[in-house]
Amino acid sequence: MRKGLLALTVVGLLAGNGVAGCGDQLTSGSAADGARKPKIGVILPDSKSSARWEGADRRFLEEAFDAAGIDSDIQNAQGDKSQFSNIAEQMITNGATVLMIVNLDSGTGKAVLEKARSQGIATIDYDRLTLGGSAQYYVSFDNEAVGKLQGQGLAKCLTEKGARKPVVAFLNGSPTDNNATLFKAGYDSILKPKFDAEEFRKGPDQWVPDWNNAQAGVIFEQMLTQTEGRIDGVLAANDGLGNAAISVLKKNKLNGRIPVTGQDATAQGLRNILAGDQCMTVYKAIKDEAKAAADLAIALANGERKETGQTVRDPESDRAVDAILLTPKAIYADDVADVIADGFVTKDEVCSGEYAKLCAAAGVN
């Protein structure tokens, strides 16, 4: 494996097994006093916006809970806010002592967290921070850093193509996802100075509701029409949105000529990179994220409170939330082998059929 990929680090390291701090009104819904058997409920957001939720997060979380001998219940809300709330109610009724959520929006997430808190159930925000929420922990990646890698990647690919004053279009994530806001803050911090210096030109800039890939395709087709095809680079916030843009570019015989970014290092995203249709993606070691969150959840289930050594400020409530943030990694064609070697996706998922030769050329063994 190439050096660098394993440099993924946890910014906030877990330390000690101390009891909950004095400022915490919840210690956990643990079975330490014999009252309740530890059980961890997890609500994932959907299976359409990214393959990661069912293909990686569920698998790694289940493995961690099973290895610890802790009962768990992992369900997917499939993008439905009512279903999200109903799943939470069921988990609370069925004896969850810890609840871990990936919110669909902060309003729904906040209500679920408050309900759990009122029942003495410990809570964790997984991957997405619930603004104004009450989760005891937040586990994710440094999401502004993700956006910076995307901005740097697009600039790199445009420069390598010799683009002069390229027009950059933006397909941002869902406006209700705080992560999407952080990604945008990251890539804007890289690209805005280039717009200001007139090195690049800013093109259409739109949010994609609910990370809906089909809608992203419609939006991008409209962007191409309104600019009369004068788009030279696409900052797409994840691989799903990027693939939607690439599908439109293929239809217009423009794929491979216009760099497109991504995120999540999905099998589809990696294939697009190998084919030359996608500039780069951002790899987030979901196994490490799931393990960090599972460790915190297991500790809470056992009546313990771990110190993370880091906090994140909730901009809505101004609350300091104990956090663990992991480091993302930019992936280009030469790095595809590293993602496969890390076990995130398999060679068969990426390198079958017409992609076999492309994988061999990229050093995937």
Short mmCIF file of C-alpha atoms in Angstrom, two decimals:
data_model
loop_
_atom_site.label_atom_id
_atom_site.label_comp_id
_atom_site.label_asym_id
_atom_site.label_seq_id
_atom_site.Cartn_x
_atom_site.Cartn_y
_atom_site.Cartn_z
CA MET A 1 0.00 0.00 0.00
CA ARG A 2 1.28 3.47 -0.82
CA LYS A 3 2.48 5.55 2.06
CA GLY A 4 0.12 8.27 3.16
CA LEU A 5 -3.17 6.44 3.18
CA LEU A 6 -2.44 4.95 6.55
CA ALA A 7 -1.65 8.42 7.84
CA LEU A 8 -5.36 8.79 8.53
CA THR A 9 -5.44 9.93 12.13
CA VAL A 10 -7.96 10.56 14.83
CA VAL A 11 -7.68 14.22 15.79
CA GLY A 12 -9.39 13.66 19.11
CA LEU A 13 -8.08 10.51 20.76
CA LEU A 14 -10.09 8.60 23.29
CA ALA A 15 -8.57 8.71 26.71
CA GLY A 16 -9.51 6.88 29.84
CA ASN A 17 -12.72 5.30 31.01
CA GLY A 18 -13.84 7.97 33.42
CA VAL A 19 -17.45 8.46 34.47
CA ALA A 20 -19.55 11.19 32.95
CA GLY A 21 -18.46 14.72 33.75
CA CYS A 22 -20.34 16.88 36.22
CA GLY A 23 -21.87 18.95 33.41
CA ASP A 24 -23.58 15.88 31.95
CA GLN A 25 -27.14 15.27 32.99
CA LEU A 26 -26.97 11.82 31.43
CA THR A 27 -24.54 9.14 32.43
CA SER A 28 -26.07 6.61 30.01
CA GLY A 29 -28.84 4.11 29.85
CA SER A 30 -26.42 1.48 31.05
CA ALA A 31 -26.96 -1.80 32.78
CA ALA A 32 -24.30 -0.96 35.34
CA ASP A 33 -26.95 -0.98 38.06
CA GLY A 34 -28.61 -4.04 36.62
CA ALA A 35 -31.67 -2.04 35.57
CA ARG A 36 -31.35 -2.38 31.82
CA LYS A 37 -29.38 -4.59 29.46
CA PRO A 38 -27.08 -2.55 27.18
CA LYS A 39 -28.51 -2.16 23.68
CA ILE A 40 -27.36 0.25 21.01
CA GLY A 41 -29.71 1.63 18.36
CA VAL A 42 -28.33 3.16 15.16
CA ILE A 43 -30.34 5.06 12.55
CA LEU A 44 -28.69 5.45 9.13
CA PRO A 45 -30.07 8.10 6.75
CA ASP A 46 -30.66 6.42 3.37
CA SER A 47 -29.19 4.11 0.76
CA LYS A 48 -29.51 6.35 -2.32
CA SER A 49 -27.32 9.37 -1.63
CA SER A 50 -24.20 7.22 -1.15
CA ALA A 51 -23.36 3.52 -1.19
CA ARG A 52 -21.36 3.97 2.00
CA TRP A 53 -24.27 3.78 4.44
CA GLU A 54 -25.29 0.21 3.68
CA GLY A 55 -22.06 -0.96 2.10
CA ALA A 56 -19.64 0.24 4.78
CA ASP A 57 -21.12 1.93 7.87
CA ARG A 58 -23.64 -0.82 8.66
CA ARG A 59 -21.04 -3.54 8.19
CA PHE A 60 -18.33 -1.93 10.31
CA LEU A 61 -20.69 -0.88 13.10
CA GLU A 62 -22.18 -4.38 13.31
CA GLU A 63 -18.70 -5.91 13.44
CA ALA A 64 -17.66 -3.63 16.30
CA PHE A 65 -20.82 -4.26 18.36
CA ASP A 66 -20.71 -8.01 17.77
CA ALA A 67 -17.05 -8.16 18.76
CA ALA A 68 -17.92 -6.42 22.05
CA GLY A 69 -20.88 -8.73 22.67
CA ILE A 70 -23.30 -5.78 22.74
CA ASP A 71 -26.82 -6.09 21.32
CA SER A 72 -27.49 -3.64 18.52
CA ASP A 73 -30.31 -2.62 16.21
CA ILE A 74 -29.23 -0.84 13.00
CA GLN A 75 -31.97 0.51 10.75
CA ASN A 76 -32.12 2.81 7.73
CA ALA A 77 -34.66 5.64 7.42
CA GLN A 78 -34.37 5.62 3.60
CA GLY A 79 -34.53 9.40 3.44
CA ASP A 80 -37.96 9.56 5.10
CA LYS A 81 -38.20 11.94 8.08
CA SER A 82 -41.38 10.31 9.42
CA GLN A 83 -39.75 6.90 9.18
CA PHE A 84 -36.67 8.28 10.93
CA SER A 85 -38.81 9.45 13.86
CA ASN A 86 -40.78 6.18 13.94
CA ILE A 87 -37.61 4.10 14.02
CA ALA A 88 -36.34 6.17 16.94
CA GLU A 89 -39.62 5.66 18.82
CA GLN A 90 -39.40 1.90 18.24
CA MET A 91 -35.80 1.75 19.43
CA ILE A 92 -36.63 3.71 22.58
CA THR A 93 -39.67 1.50 23.25
CA ASN A 94 -37.63 -1.66 22.62
CA GLY A 95 -35.06 -0.79 25.26
CA ALA A 96 -32.20 1.02 23.54
CA THR A 97 -29.80 2.36 26.14
CA VAL A 98 -27.69 4.29 23.61
CA LEU A 99 -28.96 5.91 20.40
CA MET A 100 -26.62 6.84 17.53
CA ILE A 101 -28.10 8.82 14.63
CA VAL A 102 -27.16 10.20 11.23
CA ASN A 103 -29.76 12.95 10.97
CA LEU A 104 -31.75 13.71 7.82
CA ASP A 105 -32.01 17.31 8.97
CA SER A 106 -31.28 19.06 12.24
CA GLY A 107 -34.94 19.63 13.12
CA THR A 108 -35.88 15.95 12.97
CA GLY A 109 -32.62 14.90 14.58
CA LYS A 110 -33.00 17.39 17.42
CA ALA A 111 -36.48 16.09 18.28
CA VAL A 112 -35.24 12.49 18.33
CA LEU A 113 -32.25 13.35 20.51
CA GLU A 114 -34.44 15.25 22.98
CA LYS A 115 -36.89 12.34 23.21
CA ALA A 116 -34.04 9.93 23.90
CA ARG A 117 -32.54 12.27 26.47
CA SER A 118 -35.87 12.58 28.28
CA GLN A 119 -35.87 8.78 28.60
CA GLY A 120 -32.36 8.67 30.05
CA ILE A 121 -30.84 7.32 26.83
CA ALA A 122 -27.32 8.38 25.89
CA THR A 123 -26.90 9.80 22.38
CA ILE A 124 -24.25 10.18 19.68
CA ASP A 125 -24.29 12.20 16.46
CA TYR A 126 -22.63 10.02 13.83
CA ASP A 127 -21.07 11.67 10.77
CA ARG A 128 -23.45 14.68 10.85
CA LEU A 129 -23.74 17.17 13.68
CA THR A 130 -27.35 17.92 14.69
CA LEU A 131 -27.47 21.70 15.03
CA GLY A 132 -29.09 22.74 18.30
CA GLY A 133 -29.07 19.09 19.37
CA SER A 134 -28.12 17.44 22.64
CA ALA A 135 -25.92 14.50 21.62
CA GLN A 136 -23.16 13.72 24.09
CA TYR A 137 -20.65 12.99 21.32
CA TYR A 138 -20.08 13.83 17.68
CA VAL A 139 -17.97 11.47 15.53
CA SER A 140 -17.08 12.39 11.97
CA PHE A 141 -14.29 13.53 9.68
CA ASP A 142 -12.83 17.01 9.45
CA ASN A 143 -15.43 18.09 6.92
CA GLU A 144 -13.94 21.46 6.04
CA ALA A 145 -10.74 19.56 5.25
CA VAL A 146 -12.78 17.33 2.93
CA GLY A 147 -13.96 20.40 1.04
CA LYS A 148 -10.45 21.83 0.86
CA LEU A 149 -9.20 18.60 -0.72
CA GLN A 150 -11.99 18.84 -3.30
CA GLY A 151 -11.16 22.46 -4.11
CA GLN A 152 -7.45 21.68 -4.36
CA GLY A 153 -8.19 18.63 -6.49
CA LEU A 154 -10.33 20.52 -8.99
CA ALA A 155 -7.74 23.30 -9.24
CA LYS A 156 -5.01 20.69 -9.81
CA CYS A 157 -6.94 18.90 -12.56
CA LEU A 158 -7.89 22.14 -14.32
CA THR A 159 -4.26 23.28 -14.25
CA GLU A 160 -3.07 19.94 -15.63
CA LYS A 161 -5.55 20.30 -18.51
CA GLY A 162 -4.15 23.74 -19.26
CA ALA A 163 -7.51 25.42 -18.69
CA ARG A 164 -7.42 29.20 -19.02
CA LYS A 165 -9.88 31.14 -16.86
CA PRO A 166 -12.07 28.03 -16.50
CA VAL A 167 -15.72 28.33 -15.51
CA VAL A 168 -16.42 26.24 -12.40
CA ALA A 169 -19.92 24.95 -11.62
CA PHE A 170 -20.95 23.72 -8.16
CA LEU A 171 -23.22 20.83 -7.21
CA ASN A 172 -23.37 21.25 -3.43
CA GLY A 173 -24.88 18.67 -1.10
CA SER A 174 -28.19 18.96 0.72
CA PRO A 175 -28.87 22.37 2.29
CA THR A 176 -30.25 20.59 5.39
CA ASP A 177 -26.99 18.67 5.99
CA ASN A 178 -24.49 20.58 8.11
CA ASN A 179 -21.69 18.52 6.55
CA ALA A 180 -22.58 19.92 3.12
CA THR A 181 -22.22 23.42 4.56
CA LEU A 182 -18.79 22.50 5.93
CA PHE A 183 -17.69 20.92 2.63
CA LYS A 184 -18.67 24.12 0.82
CA ALA A 185 -16.82 26.29 3.32
CA GLY A 186 -13.75 24.18 2.63
CA TYR A 187 -13.79 24.27 -1.16
CA ASP A 188 -14.90 27.90 -1.29
CA SER A 189 -11.84 28.80 0.79
CA ILE A 190 -9.66 27.32 -1.96
CA LEU A 191 -11.56 28.51 -5.04
CA LYS A 192 -12.78 31.97 -4.01
CA PRO A 193 -9.26 33.46 -4.08
CA LYS A 194 -8.91 32.14 -7.63
CA PHE A 195 -12.21 33.75 -8.61
CA ASP A 196 -11.14 37.01 -6.95
CA ALA A 197 -7.84 36.93 -8.84
CA GLU A 198 -9.73 36.15 -12.06
CA GLU A 199 -7.72 32.96 -12.54
CA PHE A 200 -10.99 31.02 -12.52
CA ARG A 201 -14.55 32.16 -13.22
CA LYS A 202 -17.46 31.21 -11.00
CA GLY A 203 -20.31 29.47 -12.77
CA PRO A 204 -23.68 28.12 -11.55
CA ASP A 205 -23.73 27.23 -7.86
CA GLN A 206 -26.64 25.12 -6.57
CA TRP A 207 -27.55 22.91 -3.64
CA VAL A 208 -29.03 19.47 -4.31
CA PRO A 209 -31.95 18.70 -1.97
CA ASP A 210 -31.46 15.49 0.02
CA TRP A 211 -28.33 14.64 -2.00
CA ASN A 212 -30.74 13.35 -4.65
CA ASN A 213 -28.62 12.06 -7.54
CA ALA A 214 -31.45 12.09 -10.09
CA GLN A 215 -32.24 15.70 -9.23
CA ALA A 216 -28.55 16.53 -9.48
CA GLY A 217 -28.58 15.31 -13.07
CA VAL A 218 -31.51 17.56 -13.89
CA ILE A 219 -29.86 20.53 -12.19
CA PHE A 220 -26.58 19.99 -14.01
CA GLU A 221 -28.29 19.64 -17.38
CA GLN A 222 -29.94 23.00 -16.70
CA MET A 223 -26.54 24.46 -15.81
CA LEU A 224 -25.09 23.32 -19.13
CA THR A 225 -28.04 24.81 -20.99
CA GLN A 226 -27.94 28.18 -19.23
CA THR A 227 -24.18 28.52 -19.81
CA GLU A 228 -24.45 27.25 -23.41
CA GLY A 229 -22.06 24.45 -22.49
CA ARG A 230 -19.42 26.81 -21.09
CA ILE A 231 -18.53 24.83 -18.00
CA ASP A 232 -14.91 23.75 -17.60
CA GLY A 233 -14.94 22.10 -14.17
CA VAL A 234 -17.51 20.67 -11.76
CA LEU A 235 -17.15 20.77 -7.99
CA ALA A 236 -19.51 17.91 -7.09
CA ALA A 237 -19.80 17.35 -3.34
CA ASN A 238 -19.82 13.53 -3.51
CA ASP A 239 -19.42 10.67 -5.97
CA GLY A 240 -23.17 10.29 -6.47
CA LEU A 241 -23.57 13.92 -7.53
CA GLY A 242 -20.39 13.65 -9.57
CA ASN A 243 -21.69 10.58 -11.40
CA ALA A 244 -24.93 12.43 -12.15
CA ALA A 245 -22.91 15.22 -13.77
CA ILE A 246 -20.76 12.71 -15.65
CA SER A 247 -23.87 11.01 -17.06
CA VAL A 248 -24.98 14.36 -18.50
CA LEU A 249 -21.49 15.06 -19.83
CA LYS A 250 -21.45 11.64 -21.53
CA LYS A 251 -24.74 12.42 -23.22
CA ASN A 252 -23.16 15.61 -24.57
CA LYS A 253 -19.86 13.88 -25.45
CA LEU A 254 -18.01 16.08 -22.94
CA ASN A 255 -16.94 13.43 -20.41
CA GLY A 256 -13.21 13.29 -19.80
CA ARG A 257 -12.78 16.85 -21.01
CA ILE A 258 -14.33 18.50 -17.95
CA PRO A 259 -12.86 17.59 -14.53
CA VAL A 260 -15.43 16.49 -11.92
CA THR A 261 -14.75 15.99 -8.21
CA GLY A 262 -16.37 13.62 -5.74
CA GLN A 263 -16.28 12.19 -2.25
CA ASP A 264 -16.69 8.79 -0.53
CA ALA A 265 -14.43 6.71 -2.81
CA THR A 266 -17.36 4.57 -3.94
CA ALA A 267 -16.79 1.80 -6.46
CA GLN A 268 -18.57 3.92 -9.09
CA GLY A 269 -16.48 6.96 -8.23
CA LEU A 270 -13.25 4.97 -8.47
CA ARG A 271 -14.32 3.53 -11.83
CA ASN A 272 -15.04 7.03 -13.10
CA ILE A 273 -11.57 8.10 -12.00
CA LEU A 274 -9.93 5.14 -13.75
CA ALA A 275 -11.89 5.93 -16.92
CA GLY A 276 -10.72 9.55 -16.82
CA ASP A 277 -14.24 10.91 -16.35
CA GLN A 278 -13.73 12.01 -12.72
CA CYS A 279 -10.82 14.05 -11.50
CA MET A 280 -10.63 12.82 -7.91
CA THR A 281 -12.57 11.71 -4.88
CA VAL A 282 -12.06 11.96 -1.14
CA TYR A 283 -11.53 8.77 0.82
CA LYS A 284 -12.81 8.66 4.37
CA ALA A 285 -11.85 5.50 6.26
CA ILE A 286 -15.37 4.59 7.36
CA LYS A 287 -14.02 1.60 9.27
CA ASP A 288 -12.08 3.98 11.54
CA GLU A 289 -15.08 6.30 11.93
CA ALA A 290 -17.40 3.40 12.78
CA LYS A 291 -14.89 1.96 15.24
CA ALA A 292 -14.45 5.30 17.02
CA ALA A 293 -18.22 5.79 17.30
CA ALA A 294 -18.81 2.20 18.38
CA ASP A 295 -16.16 2.50 21.11
CA LEU A 296 -17.93 5.54 22.52
CA ALA A 297 -21.36 3.89 22.28
CA ILE A 298 -20.12 0.71 23.97
CA ALA A 299 -18.57 2.74 26.77
CA LEU A 300 -21.83 4.64 27.30
CA ALA A 301 -23.77 1.36 27.25
CA ASN A 302 -21.51 0.14 30.04
CA GLY A 303 -21.99 3.29 32.11
CA GLU A 304 -18.64 4.84 31.22
CA ARG A 305 -17.74 8.19 29.72
CA LYS A 306 -14.60 8.54 27.58
CA GLU A 307 -12.71 11.76 27.04
CA THR A 308 -12.07 12.65 23.40
CA GLY A 309 -9.63 15.51 23.90
CA GLN A 310 -11.50 17.66 21.40
CA THR A 311 -14.75 19.61 21.06
CA VAL A 312 -16.72 21.03 18.15
CA ARG A 313 -18.75 24.20 18.56
CA ASP A 314 -22.42 23.87 17.60
CA PRO A 315 -23.05 27.16 15.71
CA GLU A 316 -26.76 27.15 16.58
CA SER A 317 -26.62 26.55 20.33
CA ASP A 318 -22.98 27.63 20.86
CA ARG A 319 -22.55 24.37 22.79
CA ALA A 320 -19.15 22.66 22.88
CA VAL A 321 -19.74 19.04 21.82
CA ASP A 322 -17.16 16.37 22.69
CA ALA A 323 -15.92 15.16 19.32
CA ILE A 324 -13.69 12.85 17.35
CA LEU A 325 -12.71 14.06 13.88
CA LEU A 326 -10.73 11.89 11.50
CA THR A 327 -8.50 12.95 8.62
CA PRO A 328 -9.66 12.52 4.98
CA LYS A 329 -7.45 11.61 2.01
CA ALA A 330 -7.53 12.84 -1.60
CA ILE A 331 -7.68 10.02 -4.15
CA TYR A 332 -6.52 10.30 -7.76
CA ALA A 333 -6.02 7.54 -10.34
CA ASP A 334 -2.67 6.52 -8.83
CA ASP A 335 -4.30 6.10 -5.41
CA VAL A 336 -7.19 3.79 -6.36
CA ALA A 337 -5.12 0.75 -5.41
CA ASP A 338 -4.72 2.14 -1.90
CA VAL A 339 -8.47 2.32 -1.30
CA ILE A 340 -8.87 -1.28 -2.42
CA ALA A 341 -5.88 -2.42 -0.34
CA ASP A 342 -7.43 -0.71 2.69
CA GLY A 343 -10.46 -3.01 2.36
CA PHE A 344 -13.01 -0.28 1.77
CA VAL A 345 -14.08 -1.69 -1.61
CA THR A 346 -13.04 -4.93 -3.27
CA LYS A 347 -11.07 -5.38 -6.46
CA ASP A 348 -14.03 -7.24 -7.97
CA GLU A 349 -16.34 -4.27 -7.30
CA VAL A 350 -14.02 -1.89 -9.15
CA CYS A 351 -12.04 -3.92 -11.64
CA SER A 352 -14.51 -6.25 -13.35
CA GLY A 353 -15.24 -6.24 -17.08
CA GLU A 354 -14.01 -3.27 -19.06
CA TYR A 355 -12.28 -1.84 -15.98
CA ALA A 356 -9.82 -4.74 -15.61
CA LYS A 357 -7.24 -3.19 -17.94
CA LEU A 358 -7.70 0.24 -16.38
CA CYS A 359 -7.09 -1.24 -12.92
CA ALA A 360 -3.96 -3.03 -14.11
CA ALA A 361 -2.65 0.20 -15.60
CA ALA A 362 -3.30 1.95 -12.26
CA GLY A 363 -1.34 -0.70 -10.35
CA VAL A 364 -4.28 -2.52 -8.80
CA ASN A 365 -2.98 -6.02 -8.14
#
